[in-house]
């Protein structure tokens, strides 16, 4: 493979944006952004200084890599009319199997970034783990070469392992983030700034870099401080869902730390 190549992005959201920027910085040329809406395809194309469109027939046929970073539902529904013959096509999904791409090209695989990516949040892409898969050993080597140009952390995982990693990622990222949002709302109700919690959130994530989550746990459920927990449930009166979540998570902590 040439050191640099021509790339078409299909999708213009969080992943397409961050990977598009990283690929450009690695010296590749994004030649076209295809997306569902004109608004997002043109926005990303402007950022990457390339062509764009919403019509499948406008997708150039001469790219070295087609990177499909669309919502999982869209990937599942497919792209009628898209034919890439023997061009390399990869998707970026954690949950979708690799062979979902076999209709489009005989040369296909996956580059799944095991990181939370947001369109407007800059990230050091060299430290984003990329989980790769391909339909043949030669194609795996090709995808590895592409992946190495943007990241220093590459894992070879199959579709089943990737689905498990994605599930774990939901527990490790999306659920805690929703709980940060809950904490923010609770503070707002009492006119306290979320800023005050940022050091705690930072240290919570930092601790598990040096010890296991089991070892890192603290708090009333671990200490079996039943009176405090009852007080917290009382403070959550009027919000049955949060009371339920508080009880379930406290029970999980109790069970986790009471098993020998
Ligand atoms: N964000 C993450 O942290 C992350 C990390 C790892 C993997 N992933 C995976 O990467 C993929 C993309 O995620 P994302 O976060 O980038 O999603 P996103 O920000 O919601 O962007 C999805 C993009 O797909 C486009 N799209 C939807 N339906 C389409 C269609 N039928 N044809 C063409 N484009 C279509 C949307 O177009 P419009 O904007 O025009 O509506 C949007 O640009 C998903 O498979 C996700 O699981 C995400």
PDB file of C-alpha atoms and ligand atoms in Angstrom:
ATOM      1  CA  UNK A   1       0.000   0.000   0.000  1.00  0.00           C
ATOM      2  CA  UNK A   2       1.104   3.544  -0.657  1.00  0.00           C
ATOM      3  CA  UNK A   3       2.031   5.536   2.459  1.00  0.00           C
ATOM      4  CA  UNK A   4      -0.897   7.813   1.754  1.00  0.00           C
ATOM      5  CA  UNK A   5      -4.191   7.090   0.082  1.00  0.00           C
ATOM      6  CA  UNK A   6      -7.506   8.477  -1.116  1.00  0.00           C
ATOM      7  CA  UNK A   7     -10.462   7.997   1.165  1.00  0.00           C
ATOM      8  CA  UNK A   8     -14.240   8.316   0.945  1.00  0.00           C
ATOM      9  CA  UNK A   9     -16.114   8.859   4.204  1.00  0.00           C
ATOM     10  CA  UNK A  10     -19.662   7.519   4.389  1.00  0.00           C
ATOM     11  CA  UNK A  11     -21.256   9.297   7.346  1.00  0.00           C
ATOM     12  CA  UNK A  12     -20.397  12.715   8.706  1.00  0.00           C
ATOM     13  CA  UNK A  13     -20.968  12.384  12.435  1.00  0.00           C
ATOM     14  CA  UNK A  14     -18.702  12.017  15.469  1.00  0.00           C
ATOM     15  CA  UNK A  15     -16.564   9.141  14.206  1.00  0.00           C
ATOM     16  CA  UNK A  16     -16.343  10.274  10.579  1.00  0.00           C
ATOM     17  CA  UNK A  17     -15.232  13.708  11.795  1.00  0.00           C
ATOM     18  CA  UNK A  18     -12.573  12.537  14.264  1.00  0.00           C
ATOM     19  CA  UNK A  19     -11.265   9.746  12.004  1.00  0.00           C
ATOM     20  CA  UNK A  20     -11.400  12.013   8.959  1.00  0.00           C
ATOM     21  CA  UNK A  21      -9.278  14.619  10.733  1.00  0.00           C
ATOM     22  CA  UNK A  22      -6.828  11.971  12.008  1.00  0.00           C
ATOM     23  CA  UNK A  23      -6.491  10.444   8.523  1.00  0.00           C
ATOM     24  CA  UNK A  24      -5.847  13.878   7.006  1.00  0.00           C
ATOM     25  CA  UNK A  25      -3.226  14.618   9.650  1.00  0.00           C
ATOM     26  CA  UNK A  26      -1.565  11.294   8.768  1.00  0.00           C
ATOM     27  CA  UNK A  27      -1.181  12.557   5.192  1.00  0.00           C
ATOM     28  CA  UNK A  28      -4.125  10.806   3.520  1.00  0.00           C
ATOM     29  CA  UNK A  29      -6.554  12.621   1.226  1.00  0.00           C
ATOM     30  CA  UNK A  30     -10.250  12.578   1.978  1.00  0.00           C
ATOM     31  CA  UNK A  31     -11.776  12.996  -1.468  1.00  0.00           C
ATOM     32  CA  UNK A  32     -15.497  12.830  -0.653  1.00  0.00           C
ATOM     33  CA  UNK A  33     -17.932  12.844   2.274  1.00  0.00           C
ATOM     34  CA  UNK A  34     -21.249  11.110   1.710  1.00  0.00           C
ATOM     35  CA  UNK A  35     -24.002  11.536   4.282  1.00  0.00           C
ATOM     36  CA  UNK A  36     -27.763  11.435   4.667  1.00  0.00           C
ATOM     37  CA  UNK A  37     -28.169  15.190   4.923  1.00  0.00           C
ATOM     38  CA  UNK A  38     -26.598  17.962   2.886  1.00  0.00           C
ATOM     39  CA  UNK A  39     -26.081  19.911   6.099  1.00  0.00           C
ATOM     40  CA  UNK A  40     -23.694  17.461   7.740  1.00  0.00           C
ATOM     41  CA  UNK A  41     -21.927  16.260   4.574  1.00  0.00           C
ATOM     42  CA  UNK A  42     -21.146  19.861   3.566  1.00  0.00           C
ATOM     43  CA  UNK A  43     -20.052  20.812   7.087  1.00  0.00           C
ATOM     44  CA  UNK A  44     -17.504  17.990   7.312  1.00  0.00           C
ATOM     45  CA  UNK A  45     -16.402  18.399   3.687  1.00  0.00           C
ATOM     46  CA  UNK A  46     -15.657  22.057   4.417  1.00  0.00           C
ATOM     47  CA  UNK A  47     -13.530  21.031   7.377  1.00  0.00           C
ATOM     48  CA  UNK A  48     -11.672  18.428   5.320  1.00  0.00           C
ATOM     49  CA  UNK A  49     -11.588  20.496   2.126  1.00  0.00           C
ATOM     50  CA  UNK A  50     -13.141  17.863  -0.131  1.00  0.00           C
ATOM     51  CA  UNK A  51     -16.223  17.045  -2.186  1.00  0.00           C
ATOM     52  CA  UNK A  52     -19.497  15.890  -0.668  1.00  0.00           C
ATOM     53  CA  UNK A  53     -22.949  14.589  -1.496  1.00  0.00           C
ATOM     54  CA  UNK A  54     -26.074  12.804  -0.357  1.00  0.00           C
ATOM     55  CA  UNK A  55     -26.503  10.688  -3.456  1.00  0.00           C
ATOM     56  CA  UNK A  56     -24.919   7.221  -3.627  1.00  0.00           C
ATOM     57  CA  UNK A  57     -24.272   7.635  -7.354  1.00  0.00           C
ATOM     58  CA  UNK A  58     -21.951  10.607  -6.611  1.00  0.00           C
ATOM     59  CA  UNK A  59     -19.558   8.498  -4.511  1.00  0.00           C
ATOM     60  CA  UNK A  60     -16.217   8.316  -6.384  1.00  0.00           C
ATOM     61  CA  UNK A  61     -15.226   4.851  -7.531  1.00  0.00           C
ATOM     62  CA  UNK A  62     -11.469   5.353  -7.347  1.00  0.00           C
ATOM     63  CA  UNK A  63     -10.773   5.615  -3.596  1.00  0.00           C
ATOM     64  CA  UNK A  64      -8.309   3.329  -1.809  1.00  0.00           C
ATOM     65  CA  UNK A  65     -10.454   3.135   1.317  1.00  0.00           C
ATOM     66  CA  UNK A  66     -14.185   3.578   1.996  1.00  0.00           C
ATOM     67  CA  UNK A  67     -14.806   4.265   5.676  1.00  0.00           C
ATOM     68  CA  UNK A  68     -18.439   3.710   6.682  1.00  0.00           C
ATOM     69  CA  UNK A  69     -19.197   5.515   9.946  1.00  0.00           C
ATOM     70  CA  UNK A  70     -22.973   5.766  10.075  1.00  0.00           C
ATOM     71  CA  UNK A  71     -25.566   5.020  12.767  1.00  0.00           C
ATOM     72  CA  UNK A  72     -25.795   1.250  13.356  1.00  0.00           C
ATOM     73  CA  UNK A  73     -29.415   1.226  12.156  1.00  0.00           C
ATOM     74  CA  UNK A  74     -28.373   2.772   8.821  1.00  0.00           C
ATOM     75  CA  UNK A  75     -25.535   0.266   8.450  1.00  0.00           C
ATOM     76  CA  UNK A  76     -28.025  -2.489   9.098  1.00  0.00           C
ATOM     77  CA  UNK A  77     -30.528  -1.145   6.561  1.00  0.00           C
ATOM     78  CA  UNK A  78     -27.768  -0.917   3.968  1.00  0.00           C
ATOM     79  CA  UNK A  79     -27.041   1.358   1.037  1.00  0.00           C
ATOM     80  CA  UNK A  80     -29.010   0.300  -2.049  1.00  0.00           C
ATOM     81  CA  UNK A  81     -26.991   0.970  -5.188  1.00  0.00           C
ATOM     82  CA  UNK A  82     -23.597   1.037  -3.467  1.00  0.00           C
ATOM     83  CA  UNK A  83     -21.139  -1.221  -5.310  1.00  0.00           C
ATOM     84  CA  UNK A  84     -17.462  -0.954  -4.506  1.00  0.00           C
ATOM     85  CA  UNK A  85     -16.330  -4.141  -6.296  1.00  0.00           C
ATOM     86  CA  UNK A  86     -12.851  -4.946  -5.016  1.00  0.00           C
ATOM     87  CA  UNK A  87     -12.238  -1.668  -3.207  1.00  0.00           C
ATOM     88  CA  UNK A  88     -11.386  -1.788   0.507  1.00  0.00           C
ATOM     89  CA  UNK A  89     -14.414  -0.938   2.660  1.00  0.00           C
ATOM     90  CA  UNK A  90     -14.528  -0.913   6.465  1.00  0.00           C
ATOM     91  CA  UNK A  91     -17.137   0.055   9.027  1.00  0.00           C
ATOM     92  CA  UNK A  92     -16.526   1.488  12.481  1.00  0.00           C
ATOM     93  CA  UNK A  93     -19.315  -0.112  14.470  1.00  0.00           C
ATOM     94  CA  UNK A  94     -18.854  -2.020  17.709  1.00  0.00           C
ATOM     95  CA  UNK A  95     -22.100  -3.925  17.406  1.00  0.00           C
ATOM     96  CA  UNK A  96     -22.423  -4.859  13.730  1.00  0.00           C
ATOM     97  CA  UNK A  97     -20.756  -7.944  12.247  1.00  0.00           C
ATOM     98  CA  UNK A  98     -18.053  -7.515   9.618  1.00  0.00           C
ATOM     99  CA  UNK A  99     -19.895  -9.472   6.918  1.00  0.00           C
ATOM    100  CA  UNK A 100     -22.625  -6.816   6.796  1.00  0.00           C
ATOM    101  CA  UNK A 101     -20.273  -5.243   4.200  1.00  0.00           C
ATOM    102  CA  UNK A 102     -19.945  -8.281   1.929  1.00  0.00           C
ATOM    103  CA  UNK A 103     -22.668  -7.005  -0.438  1.00  0.00           C
ATOM    104  CA  UNK A 104     -20.519  -4.009  -1.342  1.00  0.00           C
ATOM    105  CA  UNK A 105     -17.048  -5.418  -1.826  1.00  0.00           C
ATOM    106  CA  UNK A 106     -15.082  -8.646  -1.593  1.00  0.00           C
ATOM    107  CA  UNK A 107     -12.413  -6.685   0.316  1.00  0.00           C
ATOM    108  CA  UNK A 108     -13.922  -5.657   3.630  1.00  0.00           C
ATOM    109  CA  UNK A 109     -13.370  -5.364   7.335  1.00  0.00           C
ATOM    110  CA  UNK A 110     -13.747  -3.238  10.436  1.00  0.00           C
ATOM    111  CA  UNK A 111     -11.852  -0.457  12.176  1.00  0.00           C
ATOM    112  CA  UNK A 112     -13.680   0.034  15.478  1.00  0.00           C
ATOM    113  CA  UNK A 113     -12.308   2.842  17.660  1.00  0.00           C
ATOM    114  CA  UNK A 114     -12.654   1.734  21.286  1.00  0.00           C
ATOM    115  CA  UNK A 115     -13.030   5.295  22.512  1.00  0.00           C
ATOM    116  CA  UNK A 116     -15.770   7.871  23.011  1.00  0.00           C
ATOM    117  CA  UNK A 117     -15.519  10.327  20.128  1.00  0.00           C
ATOM    118  CA  UNK A 118     -17.402  13.591  19.741  1.00  0.00           C
ATOM    119  CA  UNK A 119     -17.420  15.759  16.643  1.00  0.00           C
ATOM    120  CA  UNK A 120     -16.250  18.898  18.439  1.00  0.00           C
ATOM    121  CA  UNK A 121     -13.851  17.341  20.933  1.00  0.00           C
ATOM    122  CA  UNK A 122     -10.237  17.133  19.844  1.00  0.00           C
ATOM    123  CA  UNK A 123      -8.448  13.902  20.738  1.00  0.00           C
ATOM    124  CA  UNK A 124      -4.945  12.457  20.455  1.00  0.00           C
ATOM    125  CA  UNK A 125      -5.889   9.801  17.908  1.00  0.00           C
ATOM    126  CA  UNK A 126      -2.528   7.990  18.271  1.00  0.00           C
ATOM    127  CA  UNK A 127      -3.825   6.834  21.665  1.00  0.00           C
ATOM    128  CA  UNK A 128      -7.219   5.639  20.436  1.00  0.00           C
ATOM    129  CA  UNK A 129      -7.299   1.817  20.441  1.00  0.00           C
ATOM    130  CA  UNK A 130      -8.434   0.504  17.062  1.00  0.00           C
ATOM    131  CA  UNK A 131     -10.026  -2.952  16.923  1.00  0.00           C
ATOM    132  CA  UNK A 132      -9.573  -4.325  13.446  1.00  0.00           C
ATOM    133  CA  UNK A 133     -10.973  -7.307  11.568  1.00  0.00           C
ATOM    134  CA  UNK A 134     -10.899  -8.381   7.910  1.00  0.00           C
ATOM    135  CA  UNK A 135     -12.392 -11.071   5.704  1.00  0.00           C
ATOM    136  CA  UNK A 136      -8.997 -12.505   4.641  1.00  0.00           C
ATOM    137  CA  UNK A 137      -5.487 -12.511   6.173  1.00  0.00           C
ATOM    138  CA  UNK A 138      -4.191 -10.287   3.311  1.00  0.00           C
ATOM    139  CA  UNK A 139      -6.995  -7.800   3.871  1.00  0.00           C
ATOM    140  CA  UNK A 140      -6.197  -7.809   7.581  1.00  0.00           C
ATOM    141  CA  UNK A 141      -2.633  -6.758   6.746  1.00  0.00           C
ATOM    142  CA  UNK A 142      -3.954  -3.961   4.529  1.00  0.00           C
ATOM    143  CA  UNK A 143      -6.315  -2.700   7.227  1.00  0.00           C
ATOM    144  CA  UNK A 144      -3.530  -2.930   9.817  1.00  0.00           C
ATOM    145  CA  UNK A 145      -1.353  -0.715   7.616  1.00  0.00           C
ATOM    146  CA  UNK A 146      -4.128   1.869   7.378  1.00  0.00           C
ATOM    147  CA  UNK A 147      -4.847   1.702  11.110  1.00  0.00           C
ATOM    148  CA  UNK A 148      -1.160   2.109  11.997  1.00  0.00           C
ATOM    149  CA  UNK A 149      -1.013   5.403  10.142  1.00  0.00           C
ATOM    150  CA  UNK A 150      -3.415   6.977  12.677  1.00  0.00           C
ATOM    151  CA  UNK A 151      -3.054   5.012  15.920  1.00  0.00           C
ATOM    152  CA  UNK A 152      -0.338   3.300  17.931  1.00  0.00           C
ATOM    153  CA  UNK A 153      -2.772   0.858  19.584  1.00  0.00           C
ATOM    154  CA  UNK A 154      -4.137  -1.849  17.294  1.00  0.00           C
ATOM    155  CA  UNK A 155      -6.015  -4.991  18.371  1.00  0.00           C
ATOM    156  CA  UNK A 156      -7.161  -7.820  16.139  1.00  0.00           C
ATOM    157  CA  UNK A 157     -10.605  -8.913  17.348  1.00  0.00           C
ATOM    158  CA  UNK A 158     -13.381 -10.894  15.651  1.00  0.00           C
ATOM    159  CA  UNK A 159     -17.007  -9.755  15.370  1.00  0.00           C
ATOM    160  CA  UNK A 160     -18.094 -11.661  18.490  1.00  0.00           C
ATOM    161  CA  UNK A 161     -15.287 -10.210  20.623  1.00  0.00           C
ATOM    162  CA  UNK A 162     -16.055  -6.742  19.270  1.00  0.00           C
ATOM    163  CA  UNK A 163     -19.727  -7.092  20.279  1.00  0.00           C
ATOM    164  CA  UNK A 164     -18.583  -8.000  23.819  1.00  0.00           C
ATOM    165  CA  UNK A 165     -16.153  -5.052  23.906  1.00  0.00           C
ATOM    166  CA  UNK A 166     -18.979  -2.783  22.779  1.00  0.00           C
ATOM    167  CA  UNK A 167     -21.237  -4.073  25.576  1.00  0.00           C
ATOM    168  CA  UNK A 168     -18.464  -3.491  28.137  1.00  0.00           C
ATOM    169  CA  UNK A 169     -17.904  -0.012  26.678  1.00  0.00           C
ATOM    170  CA  UNK A 170     -21.560   0.883  27.263  1.00  0.00           C
ATOM    171  CA  UNK A 171     -21.129  -0.019  30.947  1.00  0.00           C
ATOM    172  CA  UNK A 172     -17.743   1.717  31.214  1.00  0.00           C
ATOM    173  CA  UNK A 173     -18.649   4.911  29.362  1.00  0.00           C
ATOM    174  CA  UNK A 174     -22.275   5.574  28.457  1.00  0.00           C
ATOM    175  CA  UNK A 175     -23.837   4.525  31.772  1.00  0.00           C
ATOM    176  CA  UNK A 176     -21.348   6.406  34.009  1.00  0.00           C
ATOM    177  CA  UNK A 177     -21.778   9.430  31.758  1.00  0.00           C
ATOM    178  CA  UNK A 178     -25.549   9.277  32.228  1.00  0.00           C
ATOM    179  CA  UNK A 179     -24.930   9.099  35.982  1.00  0.00           C
ATOM    180  CA  UNK A 180     -22.727  12.227  35.739  1.00  0.00           C
ATOM    181  CA  UNK A 181     -25.727  13.874  34.105  1.00  0.00           C
ATOM    182  CA  UNK A 182     -27.945  12.740  36.992  1.00  0.00           C
ATOM    183  CA  UNK A 183     -25.417  14.192  39.466  1.00  0.00           C
ATOM    184  CA  UNK A 184     -25.460  17.480  37.534  1.00  0.00           C
ATOM    185  CA  UNK A 185     -29.260  17.621  37.688  1.00  0.00           C
ATOM    186  CA  UNK A 186     -29.283  16.899  41.427  1.00  0.00           C
ATOM    187  CA  UNK A 187     -26.796  19.714  42.048  1.00  0.00           C
ATOM    188  CA  UNK A 188     -28.745  22.093  39.806  1.00  0.00           C
ATOM    189  CA  UNK A 189     -31.867  21.482  41.883  1.00  0.00           C
ATOM    190  CA  UNK A 190     -29.961  22.829  44.916  1.00  0.00           C
ATOM    191  CA  UNK A 191     -28.133  25.616  42.998  1.00  0.00           C
ATOM    192  CA  UNK A 192     -24.740  23.925  43.331  1.00  0.00           C
ATOM    193  CA  UNK A 193     -22.263  23.964  40.399  1.00  0.00           C
ATOM    194  CA  UNK A 194     -21.264  20.760  38.573  1.00  0.00           C
ATOM    195  CA  UNK A 195     -17.737  22.203  38.563  1.00  0.00           C
ATOM    196  CA  UNK A 196     -17.412  21.097  42.204  1.00  0.00           C
ATOM    197  CA  UNK A 197     -17.701  17.418  41.143  1.00  0.00           C
ATOM    198  CA  UNK A 198     -15.118  17.517  38.326  1.00  0.00           C
ATOM    199  CA  UNK A 199     -12.105  16.594  40.554  1.00  0.00           C
ATOM    200  CA  UNK A 200     -14.069  13.648  41.983  1.00  0.00           C
ATOM    201  CA  UNK A 201     -15.011  12.430  38.505  1.00  0.00           C
ATOM    202  CA  UNK A 202     -11.402  12.839  37.327  1.00  0.00           C
ATOM    203  CA  UNK A 203     -10.006  10.864  40.263  1.00  0.00           C
ATOM    204  CA  UNK A 204     -12.658   8.123  39.880  1.00  0.00           C
ATOM    205  CA  UNK A 205     -11.438   7.489  36.319  1.00  0.00           C
ATOM    206  CA  UNK A 206      -7.761   7.916  37.270  1.00  0.00           C
ATOM    207  CA  UNK A 207      -7.948   5.382  40.114  1.00  0.00           C
ATOM    208  CA  UNK A 208      -8.972   2.517  37.835  1.00  0.00           C
ATOM    209  CA  UNK A 209      -5.846   3.117  35.745  1.00  0.00           C
ATOM    210  CA  UNK A 210      -3.829   2.032  38.802  1.00  0.00           C
ATOM    211  CA  UNK A 211      -6.112  -0.425  40.630  1.00  0.00           C
ATOM    212  CA  UNK A 212      -9.119  -2.618  39.875  1.00  0.00           C
ATOM    213  CA  UNK A 213     -12.634  -1.126  40.001  1.00  0.00           C
ATOM    214  CA  UNK A 214     -13.304  -3.565  42.856  1.00  0.00           C
ATOM    215  CA  UNK A 215     -10.402  -2.119  44.883  1.00  0.00           C
ATOM    216  CA  UNK A 216     -11.316   1.461  43.982  1.00  0.00           C
ATOM    217  CA  UNK A 217     -14.872   1.375  45.350  1.00  0.00           C
ATOM    218  CA  UNK A 218     -15.815   3.570  48.361  1.00  0.00           C
ATOM    219  CA  UNK A 219     -19.110   5.028  49.648  1.00  0.00           C
ATOM    220  CA  UNK A 220     -22.139   4.241  51.808  1.00  0.00           C
ATOM    221  CA  UNK A 221     -23.143   0.972  50.065  1.00  0.00           C
ATOM    222  CA  UNK A 222     -19.641  -0.449  50.497  1.00  0.00           C
ATOM    223  CA  UNK A 223     -19.663   0.621  54.167  1.00  0.00           C
ATOM    224  CA  UNK A 224     -23.229  -0.664  54.577  1.00  0.00           C
ATOM    225  CA  UNK A 225     -24.227   2.700  55.985  1.00  0.00           C
ATOM    226  CA  UNK A 226     -27.964   1.986  55.878  1.00  0.00           C
ATOM    227  CA  UNK A 227     -29.098   5.236  57.524  1.00  0.00           C
ATOM    228  CA  UNK A 228     -27.223   7.341  54.974  1.00  0.00           C
ATOM    229  CA  UNK A 229     -28.668   5.321  52.104  1.00  0.00           C
ATOM    230  CA  UNK A 230     -32.214   5.801  53.461  1.00  0.00           C
ATOM    231  CA  UNK A 231     -31.563   9.564  53.686  1.00  0.00           C
ATOM    232  CA  UNK A 232     -30.445   9.610  50.048  1.00  0.00           C
ATOM    233  CA  UNK A 233     -33.595   7.734  48.963  1.00  0.00           C
ATOM    234  CA  UNK A 234     -35.633  10.310  50.890  1.00  0.00           C
ATOM    235  CA  UNK A 235     -33.834  13.200  49.135  1.00  0.00           C
ATOM    236  CA  UNK A 236     -34.807  11.612  45.819  1.00  0.00           C
ATOM    237  CA  UNK A 237     -38.526  11.631  46.687  1.00  0.00           C
ATOM    238  CA  UNK A 238     -40.682  12.464  43.704  1.00  0.00           C
ATOM    239  CA  UNK A 239     -38.274  10.702  41.323  1.00  0.00           C
ATOM    240  CA  UNK A 240     -39.213   7.032  41.442  1.00  0.00           C
ATOM    241  CA  UNK A 241     -36.789   6.076  38.645  1.00  0.00           C
ATOM    242  CA  UNK A 242     -33.783   7.557  40.434  1.00  0.00           C
ATOM    243  CA  UNK A 243     -34.810   5.966  43.725  1.00  0.00           C
ATOM    244  CA  UNK A 244     -34.979   2.611  41.922  1.00  0.00           C
ATOM    245  CA  UNK A 245     -31.584   3.141  40.271  1.00  0.00           C
ATOM    246  CA  UNK A 246     -30.071   4.131  43.635  1.00  0.00           C
ATOM    247  CA  UNK A 247     -31.441   0.959  45.257  1.00  0.00           C
ATOM    248  CA  UNK A 248     -30.339  -1.349  42.399  1.00  0.00           C
ATOM    249  CA  UNK A 249     -26.799   0.063  42.210  1.00  0.00           C
ATOM    250  CA  UNK A 250     -26.417   0.003  46.012  1.00  0.00           C
ATOM    251  CA  UNK A 251     -27.608  -3.611  46.041  1.00  0.00           C
ATOM    252  CA  UNK A 252     -25.078  -4.472  43.308  1.00  0.00           C
ATOM    253  CA  UNK A 253     -22.255  -2.907  45.335  1.00  0.00           C
ATOM    254  CA  UNK A 254     -23.403  -4.793  48.449  1.00  0.00           C
ATOM    255  CA  UNK A 255     -23.510  -8.115  46.593  1.00  0.00           C
ATOM    256  CA  UNK A 256     -20.188  -7.536  44.805  1.00  0.00           C
ATOM    257  CA  UNK A 257     -18.398  -6.799  48.060  1.00  0.00           C
ATOM    258  CA  UNK A 258     -20.077  -9.449  50.205  1.00  0.00           C
ATOM    259  CA  UNK A 259     -19.090 -12.424  48.014  1.00  0.00           C
ATOM    260  CA  UNK A 260     -16.006 -14.192  49.368  1.00  0.00           C
TER     261      UNK A 260
HETATM  262  N1  LIG B   1     -19.157   8.127  18.789  1.00  0.00           N
HETATM  263  C1  LIG B   1     -18.442   7.201  19.332  1.00  0.00           C
HETATM  264  O1  LIG B   1     -17.873   7.409  20.409  1.00  0.00           O
HETATM  265  C2  LIG B   1     -18.214   5.888  18.621  1.00  0.00           C
HETATM  266  C3  LIG B   1     -17.102   5.126  19.004  1.00  0.00           C
HETATM  267  C4  LIG B   1     -16.841   3.931  18.353  1.00  0.00           C
HETATM  268  C5  LIG B   1     -17.677   3.497  17.336  1.00  0.00           C
HETATM  269  N2  LIG B   1     -18.780   4.226  16.999  1.00  0.00           N
HETATM  270  C6  LIG B   1     -19.608   3.726  15.890  1.00  0.00           C
HETATM  271  O2  LIG B   1     -19.394   4.531  14.743  1.00  0.00           O
HETATM  272  C7  LIG B   1     -20.611   4.642  13.987  1.00  0.00           C
HETATM  273  C8  LIG B   1     -20.987   6.107  13.844  1.00  0.00           C
HETATM  274  O3  LIG B   1     -21.192   6.654  15.134  1.00  0.00           O
HETATM  275  P1  LIG B   1     -21.243   8.233  15.364  1.00  0.00           P
HETATM  276  O4  LIG B   1     -21.144   8.451  16.823  1.00  0.00           O
HETATM  277  O5  LIG B   1     -20.310   8.893  14.446  1.00  0.00           O
HETATM  278  O6  LIG B   1     -22.724   8.532  14.920  1.00  0.00           O
HETATM  279  P2  LIG B   1     -23.374   9.959  14.620  1.00  0.00           P
HETATM  280  O7  LIG B   1     -22.539  11.045  15.188  1.00  0.00           O
HETATM  281  O8  LIG B   1     -24.802   9.840  15.010  1.00  0.00           O
HETATM  282  O9  LIG B   1     -23.261  10.072  13.054  1.00  0.00           O
HETATM  283  C9  LIG B   1     -23.891   9.157  12.223  1.00  0.00           C
HETATM  284  C10 LIG B   1     -23.774   9.676  10.810  1.00  0.00           C
HETATM  285  O10 LIG B   1     -24.437   8.722   9.982  1.00  0.00           O
HETATM  286  C11 LIG B   1     -25.138   9.456   9.006  1.00  0.00           C
HETATM  287  N3  LIG B   1     -26.187   8.604   8.460  1.00  0.00           N
HETATM  288  C12 LIG B   1     -27.252   8.094   9.107  1.00  0.00           C
HETATM  289  N4  LIG B   1     -27.972   7.363   8.240  1.00  0.00           N
HETATM  290  C13 LIG B   1     -27.333   7.424   7.052  1.00  0.00           C
HETATM  291  C14 LIG B   1     -27.569   6.890   5.762  1.00  0.00           C
HETATM  292  N5  LIG B   1     -28.627   6.109   5.547  1.00  0.00           N
HETATM  293  N6  LIG B   1     -26.692   7.164   4.781  1.00  0.00           N
HETATM  294  C15 LIG B   1     -25.618   7.936   4.998  1.00  0.00           C
HETATM  295  N7  LIG B   1     -25.344   8.469   6.200  1.00  0.00           N
HETATM  296  C16 LIG B   1     -26.203   8.222   7.184  1.00  0.00           C
HETATM  297  C17 LIG B   1     -25.674  10.651   9.739  1.00  0.00           C
HETATM  298  O11 LIG B   1     -26.030  11.573   8.773  1.00  0.00           O
HETATM  299  P3  LIG B   1     -26.670  13.008   8.997  1.00  0.00           P
HETATM  300  O12 LIG B   1     -25.735  13.735   9.931  1.00  0.00           O
HETATM  301  O13 LIG B   1     -26.646  13.564   7.639  1.00  0.00           O
HETATM  302  O14 LIG B   1     -28.020  12.786   9.571  1.00  0.00           O
HETATM  303  C18 LIG B   1     -24.445  11.014  10.574  1.00  0.00           C
HETATM  304  O15 LIG B   1     -23.581  11.825   9.849  1.00  0.00           O
HETATM  305  C19 LIG B   1     -21.658   3.802  14.731  1.00  0.00           C
HETATM  306  O16 LIG B   1     -21.637   2.519  14.182  1.00  0.00           O
HETATM  307  C20 LIG B   1     -21.116   3.774  16.154  1.00  0.00           C
HETATM  308  O17 LIG B   1     -21.536   2.618  16.844  1.00  0.00           O
HETATM  309  C21 LIG B   1     -19.059   5.416  17.615  1.00  0.00           C
END
